[in-house]
Short mmCIF file of C-alpha atoms in Angstrom, two decimals:
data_model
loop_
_atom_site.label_atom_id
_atom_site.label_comp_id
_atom_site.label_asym_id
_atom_site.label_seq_id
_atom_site.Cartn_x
_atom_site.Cartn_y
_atom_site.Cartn_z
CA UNK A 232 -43.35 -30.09 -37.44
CA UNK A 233 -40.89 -26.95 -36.72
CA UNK A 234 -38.75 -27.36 -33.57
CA UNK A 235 -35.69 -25.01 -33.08
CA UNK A 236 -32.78 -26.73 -32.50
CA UNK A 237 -29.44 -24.55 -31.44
CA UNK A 238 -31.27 -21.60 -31.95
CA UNK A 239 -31.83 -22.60 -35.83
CA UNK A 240 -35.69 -23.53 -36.47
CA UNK A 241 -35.98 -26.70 -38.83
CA UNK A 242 -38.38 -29.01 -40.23
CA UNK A 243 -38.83 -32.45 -38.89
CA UNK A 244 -41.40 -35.51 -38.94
CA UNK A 245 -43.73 -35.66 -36.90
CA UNK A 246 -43.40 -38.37 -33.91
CA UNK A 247 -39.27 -37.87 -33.64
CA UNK A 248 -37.82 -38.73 -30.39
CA UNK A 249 -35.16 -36.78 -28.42
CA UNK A 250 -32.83 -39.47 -29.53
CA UNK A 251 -33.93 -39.62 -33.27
CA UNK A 252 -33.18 -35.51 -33.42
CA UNK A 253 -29.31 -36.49 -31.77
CA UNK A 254 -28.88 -39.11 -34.78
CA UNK A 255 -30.58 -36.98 -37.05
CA UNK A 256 -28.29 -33.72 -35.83
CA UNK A 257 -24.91 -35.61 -35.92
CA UNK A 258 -24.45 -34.76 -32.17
CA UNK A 259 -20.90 -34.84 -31.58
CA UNK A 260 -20.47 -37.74 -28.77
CA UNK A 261 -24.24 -38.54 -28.76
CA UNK A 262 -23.55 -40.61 -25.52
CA UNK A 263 -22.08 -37.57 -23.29
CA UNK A 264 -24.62 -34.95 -24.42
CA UNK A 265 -26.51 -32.63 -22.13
CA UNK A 266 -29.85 -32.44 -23.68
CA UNK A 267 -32.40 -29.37 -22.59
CA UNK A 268 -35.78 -29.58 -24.22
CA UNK A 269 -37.74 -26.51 -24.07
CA UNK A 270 -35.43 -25.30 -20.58
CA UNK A 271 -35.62 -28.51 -18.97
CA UNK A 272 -33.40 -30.86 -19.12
CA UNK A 273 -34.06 -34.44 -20.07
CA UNK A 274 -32.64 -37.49 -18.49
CA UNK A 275 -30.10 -39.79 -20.17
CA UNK A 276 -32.34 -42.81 -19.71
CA UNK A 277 -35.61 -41.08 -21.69
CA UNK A 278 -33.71 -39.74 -25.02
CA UNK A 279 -35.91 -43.22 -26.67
CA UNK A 280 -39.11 -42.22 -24.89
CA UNK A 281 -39.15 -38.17 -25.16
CA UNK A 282 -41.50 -37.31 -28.14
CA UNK A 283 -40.64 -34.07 -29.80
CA UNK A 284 -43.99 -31.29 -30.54
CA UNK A 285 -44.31 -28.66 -32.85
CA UNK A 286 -42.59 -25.60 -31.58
CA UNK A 287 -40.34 -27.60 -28.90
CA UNK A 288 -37.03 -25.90 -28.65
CA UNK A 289 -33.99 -27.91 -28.29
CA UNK A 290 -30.19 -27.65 -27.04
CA UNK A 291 -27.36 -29.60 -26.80
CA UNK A 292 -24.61 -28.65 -24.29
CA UNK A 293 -21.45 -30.41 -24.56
CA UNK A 294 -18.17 -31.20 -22.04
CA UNK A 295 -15.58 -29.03 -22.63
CA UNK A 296 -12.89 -30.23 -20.68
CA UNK A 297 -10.08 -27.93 -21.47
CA UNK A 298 -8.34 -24.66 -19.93
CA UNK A 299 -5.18 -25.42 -20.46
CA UNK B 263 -22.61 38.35 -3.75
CA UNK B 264 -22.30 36.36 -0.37
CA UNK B 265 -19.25 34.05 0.14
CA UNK B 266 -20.03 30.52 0.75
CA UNK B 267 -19.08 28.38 3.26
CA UNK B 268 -16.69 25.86 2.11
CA UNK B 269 -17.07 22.46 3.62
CA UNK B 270 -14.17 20.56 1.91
CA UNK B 271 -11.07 21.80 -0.38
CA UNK B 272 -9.24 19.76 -2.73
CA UNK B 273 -6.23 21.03 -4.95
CA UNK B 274 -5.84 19.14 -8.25
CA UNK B 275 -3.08 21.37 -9.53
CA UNK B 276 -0.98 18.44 -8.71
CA UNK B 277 -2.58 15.72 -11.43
CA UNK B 278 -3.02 15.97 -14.91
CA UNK B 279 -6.39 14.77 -17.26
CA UNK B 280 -8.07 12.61 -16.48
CA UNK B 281 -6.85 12.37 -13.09
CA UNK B 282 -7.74 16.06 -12.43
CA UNK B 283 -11.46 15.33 -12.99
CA UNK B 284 -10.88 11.25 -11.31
CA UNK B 285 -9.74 13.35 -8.14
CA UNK B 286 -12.22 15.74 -7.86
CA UNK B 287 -15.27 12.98 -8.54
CA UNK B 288 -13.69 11.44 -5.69
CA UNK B 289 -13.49 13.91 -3.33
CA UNK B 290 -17.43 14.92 -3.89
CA UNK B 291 -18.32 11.30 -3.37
CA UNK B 292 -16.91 11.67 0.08
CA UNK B 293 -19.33 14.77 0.89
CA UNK B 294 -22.61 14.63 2.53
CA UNK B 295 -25.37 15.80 -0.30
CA UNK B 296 -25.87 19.41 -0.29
CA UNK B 297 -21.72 19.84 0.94
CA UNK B 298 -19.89 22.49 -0.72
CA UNK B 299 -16.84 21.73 -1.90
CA UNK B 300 -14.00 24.30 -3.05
CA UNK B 301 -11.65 22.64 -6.29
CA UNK B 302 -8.10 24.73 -6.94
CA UNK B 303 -7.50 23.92 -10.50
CA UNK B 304 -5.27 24.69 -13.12
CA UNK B 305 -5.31 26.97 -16.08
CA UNK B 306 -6.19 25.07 -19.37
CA UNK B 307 -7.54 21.92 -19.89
CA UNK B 308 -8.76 21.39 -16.60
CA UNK B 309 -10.28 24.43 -15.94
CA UNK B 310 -11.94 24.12 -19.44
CA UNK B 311 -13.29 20.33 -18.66
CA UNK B 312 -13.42 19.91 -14.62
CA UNK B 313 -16.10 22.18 -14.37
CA UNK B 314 -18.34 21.10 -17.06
CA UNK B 315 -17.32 17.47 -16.57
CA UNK B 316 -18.75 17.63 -12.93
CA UNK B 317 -22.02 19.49 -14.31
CA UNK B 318 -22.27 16.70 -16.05
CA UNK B 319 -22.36 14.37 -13.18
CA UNK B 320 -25.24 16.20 -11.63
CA UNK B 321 -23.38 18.78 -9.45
CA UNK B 322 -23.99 21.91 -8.96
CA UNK B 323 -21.44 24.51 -9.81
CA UNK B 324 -21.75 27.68 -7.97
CA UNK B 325 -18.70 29.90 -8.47
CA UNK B 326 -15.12 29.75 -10.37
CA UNK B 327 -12.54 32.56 -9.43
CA UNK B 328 -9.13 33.26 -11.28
CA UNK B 329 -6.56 33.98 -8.51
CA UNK B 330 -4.55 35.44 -11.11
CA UNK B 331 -1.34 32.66 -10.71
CA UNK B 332 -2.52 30.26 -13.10
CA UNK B 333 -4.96 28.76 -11.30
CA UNK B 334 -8.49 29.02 -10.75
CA UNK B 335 -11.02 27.97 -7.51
CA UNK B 336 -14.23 26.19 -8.33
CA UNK B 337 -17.38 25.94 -5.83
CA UNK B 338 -19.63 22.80 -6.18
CA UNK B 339 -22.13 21.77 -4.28
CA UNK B 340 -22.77 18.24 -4.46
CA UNK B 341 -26.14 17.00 -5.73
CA UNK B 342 -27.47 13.44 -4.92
CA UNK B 343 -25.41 10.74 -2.45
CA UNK C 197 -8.86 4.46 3.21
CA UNK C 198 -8.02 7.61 0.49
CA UNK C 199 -6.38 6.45 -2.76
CA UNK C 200 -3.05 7.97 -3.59
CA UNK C 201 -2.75 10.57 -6.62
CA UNK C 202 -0.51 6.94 -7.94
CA UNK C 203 -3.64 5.25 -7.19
CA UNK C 204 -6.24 7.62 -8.68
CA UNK C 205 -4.29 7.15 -11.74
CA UNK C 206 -3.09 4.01 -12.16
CA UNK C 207 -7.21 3.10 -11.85
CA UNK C 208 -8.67 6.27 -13.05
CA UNK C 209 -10.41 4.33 -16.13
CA UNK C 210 -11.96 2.03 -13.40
CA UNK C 211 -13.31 4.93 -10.94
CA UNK C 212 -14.45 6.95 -13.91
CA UNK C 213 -17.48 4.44 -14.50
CA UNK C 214 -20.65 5.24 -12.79
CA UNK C 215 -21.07 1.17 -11.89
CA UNK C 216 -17.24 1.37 -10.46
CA UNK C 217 -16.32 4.46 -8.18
CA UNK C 218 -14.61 4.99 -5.68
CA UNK C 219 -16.77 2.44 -3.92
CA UNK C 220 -16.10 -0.40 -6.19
CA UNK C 221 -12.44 -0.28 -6.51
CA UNK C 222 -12.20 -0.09 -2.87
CA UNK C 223 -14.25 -3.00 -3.30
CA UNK C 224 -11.63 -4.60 -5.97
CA UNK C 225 -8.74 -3.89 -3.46
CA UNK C 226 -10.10 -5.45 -0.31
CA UNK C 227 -11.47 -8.54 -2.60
CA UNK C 228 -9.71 -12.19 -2.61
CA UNK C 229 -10.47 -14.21 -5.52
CA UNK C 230 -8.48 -17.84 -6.55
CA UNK C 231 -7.62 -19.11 -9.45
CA UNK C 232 -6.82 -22.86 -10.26
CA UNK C 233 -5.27 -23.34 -12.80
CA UNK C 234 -2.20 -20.96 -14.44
CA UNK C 235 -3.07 -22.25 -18.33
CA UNK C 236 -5.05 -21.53 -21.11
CA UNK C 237 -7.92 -19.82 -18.99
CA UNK C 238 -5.92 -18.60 -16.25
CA UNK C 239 -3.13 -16.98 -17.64
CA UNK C 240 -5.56 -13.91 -19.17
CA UNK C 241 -8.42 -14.56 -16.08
CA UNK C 242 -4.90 -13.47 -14.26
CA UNK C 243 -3.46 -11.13 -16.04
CA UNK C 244 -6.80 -8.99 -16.17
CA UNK C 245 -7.09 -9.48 -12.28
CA UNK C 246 -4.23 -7.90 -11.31
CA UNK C 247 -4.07 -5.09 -13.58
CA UNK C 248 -7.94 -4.44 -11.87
CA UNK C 249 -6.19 -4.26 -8.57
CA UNK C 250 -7.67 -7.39 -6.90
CA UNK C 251 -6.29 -6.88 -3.86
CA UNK C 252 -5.39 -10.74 -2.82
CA UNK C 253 -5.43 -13.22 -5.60
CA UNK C 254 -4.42 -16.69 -5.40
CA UNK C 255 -3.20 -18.99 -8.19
CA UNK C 256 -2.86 -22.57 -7.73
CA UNK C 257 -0.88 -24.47 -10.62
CA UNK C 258 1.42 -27.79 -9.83
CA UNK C 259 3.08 -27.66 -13.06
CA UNK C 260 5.99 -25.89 -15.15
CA UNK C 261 6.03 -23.96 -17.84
CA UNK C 262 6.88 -25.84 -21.28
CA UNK C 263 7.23 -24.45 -24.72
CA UNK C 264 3.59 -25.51 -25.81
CA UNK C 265 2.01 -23.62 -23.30
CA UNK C 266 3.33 -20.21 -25.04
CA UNK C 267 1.05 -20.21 -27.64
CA UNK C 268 -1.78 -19.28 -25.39
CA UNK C 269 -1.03 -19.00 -21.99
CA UNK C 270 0.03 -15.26 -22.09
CA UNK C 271 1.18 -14.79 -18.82
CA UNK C 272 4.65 -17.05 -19.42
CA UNK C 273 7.22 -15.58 -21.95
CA UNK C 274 10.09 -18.19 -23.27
CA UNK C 275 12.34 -17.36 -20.45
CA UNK C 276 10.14 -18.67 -18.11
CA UNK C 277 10.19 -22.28 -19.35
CA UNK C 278 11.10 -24.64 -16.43
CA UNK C 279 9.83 -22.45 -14.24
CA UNK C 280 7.14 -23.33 -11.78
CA UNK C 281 3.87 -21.61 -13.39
CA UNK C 282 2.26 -19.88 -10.12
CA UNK C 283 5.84 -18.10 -9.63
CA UNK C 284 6.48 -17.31 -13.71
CA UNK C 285 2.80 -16.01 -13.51
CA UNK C 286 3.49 -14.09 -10.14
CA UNK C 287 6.37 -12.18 -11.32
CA UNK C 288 4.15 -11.23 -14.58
CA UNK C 289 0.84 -10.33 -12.05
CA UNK C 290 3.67 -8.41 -10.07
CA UNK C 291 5.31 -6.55 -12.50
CA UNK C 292 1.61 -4.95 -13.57
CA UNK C 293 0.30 -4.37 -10.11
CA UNK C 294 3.04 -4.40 -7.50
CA UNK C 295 0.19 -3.25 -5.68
CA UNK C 296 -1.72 -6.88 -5.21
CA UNK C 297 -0.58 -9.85 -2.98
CA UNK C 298 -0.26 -13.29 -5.26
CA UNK C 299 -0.65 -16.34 -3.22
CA UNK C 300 0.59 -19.16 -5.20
CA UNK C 301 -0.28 -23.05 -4.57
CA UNK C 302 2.13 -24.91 -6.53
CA UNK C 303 -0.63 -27.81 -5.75
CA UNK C 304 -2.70 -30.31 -7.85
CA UNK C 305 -6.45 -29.46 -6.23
CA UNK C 306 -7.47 -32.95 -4.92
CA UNK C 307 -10.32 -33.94 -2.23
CA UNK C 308 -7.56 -33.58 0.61
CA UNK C 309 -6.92 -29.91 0.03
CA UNK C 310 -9.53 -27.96 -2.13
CA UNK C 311 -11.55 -26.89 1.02
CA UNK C 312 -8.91 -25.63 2.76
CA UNK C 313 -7.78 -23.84 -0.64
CA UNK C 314 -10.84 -22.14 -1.17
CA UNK C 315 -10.91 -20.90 2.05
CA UNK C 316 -9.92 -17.67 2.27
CA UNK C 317 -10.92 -16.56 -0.97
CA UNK C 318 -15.00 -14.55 -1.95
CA UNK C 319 -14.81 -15.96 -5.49
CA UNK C 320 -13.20 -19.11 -7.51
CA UNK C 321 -12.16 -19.24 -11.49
CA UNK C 322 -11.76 -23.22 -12.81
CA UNK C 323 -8.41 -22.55 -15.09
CA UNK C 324 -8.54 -26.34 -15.04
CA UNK C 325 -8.13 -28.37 -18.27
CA UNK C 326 -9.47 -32.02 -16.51
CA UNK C 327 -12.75 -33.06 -16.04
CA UNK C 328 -12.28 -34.50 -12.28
CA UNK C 329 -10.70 -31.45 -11.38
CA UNK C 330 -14.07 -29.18 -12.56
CA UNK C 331 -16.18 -31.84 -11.07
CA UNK C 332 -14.55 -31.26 -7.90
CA UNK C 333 -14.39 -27.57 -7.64
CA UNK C 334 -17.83 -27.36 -8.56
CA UNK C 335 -18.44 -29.98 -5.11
CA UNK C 336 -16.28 -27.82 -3.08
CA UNK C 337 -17.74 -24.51 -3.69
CA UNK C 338 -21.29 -25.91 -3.62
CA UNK C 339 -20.12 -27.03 -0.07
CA UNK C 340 -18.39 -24.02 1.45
CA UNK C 341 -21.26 -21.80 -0.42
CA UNK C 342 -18.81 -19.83 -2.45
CA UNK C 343 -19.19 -18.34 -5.66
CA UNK C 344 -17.11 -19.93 -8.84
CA UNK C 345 -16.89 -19.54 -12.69
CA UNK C 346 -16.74 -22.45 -15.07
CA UNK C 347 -15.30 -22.37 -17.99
CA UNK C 348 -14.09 -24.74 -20.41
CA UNK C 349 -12.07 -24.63 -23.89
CA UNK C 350 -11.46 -27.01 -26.84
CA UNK C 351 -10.34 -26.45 -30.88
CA UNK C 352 -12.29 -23.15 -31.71
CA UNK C 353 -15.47 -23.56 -28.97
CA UNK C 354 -15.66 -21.87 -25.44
CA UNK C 355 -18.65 -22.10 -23.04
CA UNK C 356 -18.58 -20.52 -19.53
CA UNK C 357 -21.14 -20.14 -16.87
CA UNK C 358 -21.29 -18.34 -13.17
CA UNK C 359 -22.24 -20.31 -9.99
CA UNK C 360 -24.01 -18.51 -7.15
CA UNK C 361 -25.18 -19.86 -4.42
CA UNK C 362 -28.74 -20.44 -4.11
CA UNK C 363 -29.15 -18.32 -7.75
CA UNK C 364 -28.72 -21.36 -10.09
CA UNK C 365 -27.69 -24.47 -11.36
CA UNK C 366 -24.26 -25.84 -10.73
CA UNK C 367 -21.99 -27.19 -13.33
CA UNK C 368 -23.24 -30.75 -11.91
CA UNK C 369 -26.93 -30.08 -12.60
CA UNK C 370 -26.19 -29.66 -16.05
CA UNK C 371 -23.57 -32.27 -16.52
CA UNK C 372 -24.42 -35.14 -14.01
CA UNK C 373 -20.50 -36.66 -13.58
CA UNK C 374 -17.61 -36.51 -15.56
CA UNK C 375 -17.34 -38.81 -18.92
CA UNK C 376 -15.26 -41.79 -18.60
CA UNK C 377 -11.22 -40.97 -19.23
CA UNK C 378 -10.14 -40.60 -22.43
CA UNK C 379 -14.29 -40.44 -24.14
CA UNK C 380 -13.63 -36.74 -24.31
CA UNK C 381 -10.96 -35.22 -26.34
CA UNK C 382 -8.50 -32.39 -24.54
CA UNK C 383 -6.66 -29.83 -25.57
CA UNK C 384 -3.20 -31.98 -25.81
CA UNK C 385 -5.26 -33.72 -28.08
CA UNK C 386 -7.54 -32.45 -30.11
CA UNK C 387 -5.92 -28.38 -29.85
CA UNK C 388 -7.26 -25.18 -28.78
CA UNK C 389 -6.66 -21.97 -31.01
CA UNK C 390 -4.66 -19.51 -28.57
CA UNK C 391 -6.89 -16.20 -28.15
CA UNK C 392 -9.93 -18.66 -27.32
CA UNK C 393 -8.24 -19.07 -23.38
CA UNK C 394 -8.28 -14.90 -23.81
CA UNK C 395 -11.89 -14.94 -24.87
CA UNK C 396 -12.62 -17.22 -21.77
CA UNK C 397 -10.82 -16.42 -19.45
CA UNK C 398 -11.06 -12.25 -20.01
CA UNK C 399 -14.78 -13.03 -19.82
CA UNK C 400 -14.44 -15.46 -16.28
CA UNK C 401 -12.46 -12.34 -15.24
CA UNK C 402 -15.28 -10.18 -16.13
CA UNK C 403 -17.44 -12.01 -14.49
CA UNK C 404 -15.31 -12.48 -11.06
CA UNK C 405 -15.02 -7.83 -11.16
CA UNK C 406 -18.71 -7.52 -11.43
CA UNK C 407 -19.63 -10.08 -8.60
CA UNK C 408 -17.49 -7.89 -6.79
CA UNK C 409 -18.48 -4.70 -7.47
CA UNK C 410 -22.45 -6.13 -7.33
CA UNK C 411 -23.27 -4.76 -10.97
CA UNK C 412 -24.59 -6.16 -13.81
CA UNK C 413 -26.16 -9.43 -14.12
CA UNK C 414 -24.03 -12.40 -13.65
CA UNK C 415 -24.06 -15.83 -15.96
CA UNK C 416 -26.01 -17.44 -13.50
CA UNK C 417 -28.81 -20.19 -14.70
CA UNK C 418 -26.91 -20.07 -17.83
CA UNK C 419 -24.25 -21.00 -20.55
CA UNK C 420 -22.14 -19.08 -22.53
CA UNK C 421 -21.10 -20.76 -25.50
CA UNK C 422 -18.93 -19.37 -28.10
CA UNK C 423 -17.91 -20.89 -31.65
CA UNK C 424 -15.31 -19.11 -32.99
CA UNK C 425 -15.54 -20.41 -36.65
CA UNK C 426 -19.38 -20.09 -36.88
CA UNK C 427 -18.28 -16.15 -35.13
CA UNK C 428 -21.65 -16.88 -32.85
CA UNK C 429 -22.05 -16.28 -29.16
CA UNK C 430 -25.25 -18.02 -27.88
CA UNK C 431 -26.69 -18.16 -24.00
CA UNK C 432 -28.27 -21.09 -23.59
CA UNK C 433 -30.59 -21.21 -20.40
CA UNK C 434 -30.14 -23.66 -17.83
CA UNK C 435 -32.57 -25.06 -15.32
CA UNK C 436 -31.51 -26.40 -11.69
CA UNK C 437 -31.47 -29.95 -11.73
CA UNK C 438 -33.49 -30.24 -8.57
CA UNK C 439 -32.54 -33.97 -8.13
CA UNK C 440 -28.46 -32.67 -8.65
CA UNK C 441 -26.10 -34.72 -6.14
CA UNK C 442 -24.47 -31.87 -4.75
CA UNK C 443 -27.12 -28.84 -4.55
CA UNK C 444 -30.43 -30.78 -5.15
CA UNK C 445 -33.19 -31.24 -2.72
CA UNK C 446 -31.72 -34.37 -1.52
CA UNK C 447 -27.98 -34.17 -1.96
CA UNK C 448 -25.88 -37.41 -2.37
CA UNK C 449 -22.42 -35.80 -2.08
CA UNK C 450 -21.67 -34.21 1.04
CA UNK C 451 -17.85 -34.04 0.69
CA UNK C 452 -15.92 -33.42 -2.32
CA UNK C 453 -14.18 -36.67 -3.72
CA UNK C 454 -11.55 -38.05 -6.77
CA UNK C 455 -12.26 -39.24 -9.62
CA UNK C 456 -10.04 -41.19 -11.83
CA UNK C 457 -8.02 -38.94 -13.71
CA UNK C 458 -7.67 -39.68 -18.08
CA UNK C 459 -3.99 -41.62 -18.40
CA UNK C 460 -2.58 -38.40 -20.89
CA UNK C 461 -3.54 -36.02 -18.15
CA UNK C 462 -1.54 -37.79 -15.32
CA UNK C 463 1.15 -35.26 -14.35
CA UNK C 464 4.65 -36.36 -13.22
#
């Protein structure tokens, strides 16, 4: 299936969780991600049970802690 | 041709580009639409840019005059709010 | 209020722009904006305010000026080192527009003083480089209703977004509560490459003149993110988090609060 992740559409099996893609994406600190799926944003606690569909659009916002 | 009655003067003569045209945008935005407004200008670049520059911004021009000293008097009335 | 021929001048690029006018510098001159933090994001976000002829702005900064902050923070030179920021950056916001009044805050914003910072100012920049501290002026300004830009910086990566009230999510909506200390690396240690505070903080700057002047559309319901390697700019659109704990339906935090702050980031 085709979901867009970052703004860059890619190729993925079929059945891939929200937390398979952040494995599968090397997410930078997978635990403190921000994940929006499709302009909503998913909880922490359902990376496991989110399913990903064809055409789903994915981003990952990140702390940035600096402005010094 | 019939003179106009001037609602507002303002004398630029004292500013140089772009403040010449800066000054005079500001005084028309202080004008009521339909306002005429009476600009003393200098000879040279701002009497070859104010005018047209304030054409630009919608305004209409009605009359310039030399006075013969090196500067010249520009009637606009302003156009819009 | 007429505008000297000094005036006209010294803002003549300003009042030459349909969007700006007379109107909106008048606008610039009788606004107040704040800015915490005199760093990486604060030094331009300063800088770029005065020279606009904000009329009050206030800079809030606890500490002094050492010889790694020159590298980015623009608004120190190498004289200034020792010096208290929020005076070495008053004396540079000064010396553009002697015009402006500079409040400085040589303060640490905690729970015990942010709401009585923000105050008296229409719009807030986070300068901050600490998690806590953006987590807490994101509380406060959902509280007191006032408008704020978040920004952060880190290596060669920006992101920024614009809080409204009632327009949008707040930083917390997107990021629930700040990662333990120390999970997420700072600028002392990871680094930031200089210009990216100018990038930042020019565009928080940007985005504090246009809420002022009411043109243009703000970064409101989303984030800016910038990677300066990849040389890509992307908006990323953000949702309210309608369960947030500050500006949800049911809000949990009703006054702004400390976290724990990372043990490198503990000032003396």
């Amino acid at each position: 299936m085709k979901i867009t992740v970052a703004g860059a559409q890619k190729d993925f099996p079929g059945g891939l969780t929200v937390a398979q893609l952040i494995e599968l994406e090397n997410v930078e600190t997978p635990e403190y991600v921000t994940v929006s799926l499709n302009d909503e944003f998913v909880e922490n606690g359902a990376f496991t049970s989110t399913v990903l569909n064809d055409g789903d659009s994915v981003e990952f916002l990140y702390f940035m802690g600096g402005g010094c | 041709m019939a003179d106009y009655t001037i609602d507002e003067t303002v004398d630029i003569t004292d500013v140089v580009c772009p403040v010449t045209f800066v000054k005079a945008k500001v005084a028309l935005e202080e004008l009521d639409e339909g306002q005429l407004i009476s600009i003393r200008m200098n000879d040279g670049e701002p009497v070859q840019n104010v005018p047209r520059s304030i054409k630009e911004e919608g305004h209409q021009i009605l009359k310039l005059t030399d006075n013969g000293d090196g500067t010249y008097n520009l009637i606009v009335r302003k156009v819009g709010d | 209020m007429a505008f000297t021929n000094e005036q006209l001048e010294r803002y003549s690029r300003h009042i030459l722009l349909s969007e700006v006018g007379v109107k909106g510098q008048k606008k610039l001159l009788n606004a107040k904006v704040l800015i915490i933090g005199a760093g990486g994001l604060g030094a331009p976000a300063a800088l770029y305010l005065a020279a606009a002829g904000v009329g009050t702005i206030g800079i809030a900064d606890a500490d002094t000026v050492d010889l790694s902050n020159l590298q980015r923070q623009v608004i120190h030179s190498t004289p200034d080192v020792g010096k208290a920021k929020v005076l070495s950056a008053k004396e540079t916001m000064l010396a553009i527009n002697p015009e402006i009044t500079v409040n400085t805050h040589r303060t640490f914003v905690a729970a015990d003083n942010i709401m009585e910072l923000i105050d008296g100012y229409d719009f807030i920049l986070d300068g901050t480089d600490n998690f806590p501290a953006k987590f807490l002026i994101n509380d406060a300004c959902v509280l007191a209703g006032k408008p704020f830009s978040h920004a952060g910086i880190i290596r060669f990566k920006g992101q920024l977004m614009t809080y409204v009230p009632g327009q949008g999510p707040c930083y917390r909506c997107v990021f629930k509560e700040p990662p333990p200390p120390d999970a997420v690396p700072t600028c002392k240690q990871a680094g930031v490459i200089g210009a990216m505070g100018g990038v930042i903080g020019s565009l928080q700057a940007m985005e504090a003149v246009k809420y002022i002047i009411g043109k243009g559309d703000l970064l409101t319901g989303s984030l800016l993110t910038y990677d300066a390697l990849k040389m890509e700019f992307r908006k990323i659109k953000l949702p309210r988090a309608k369960n947030c704990a500050v500006c949800g339906e049911h809000p949990s935090i009703l006054a702004p609060f400390d976290y724990e702050q990372a043990v490198c980031e503990l000032k003396h």
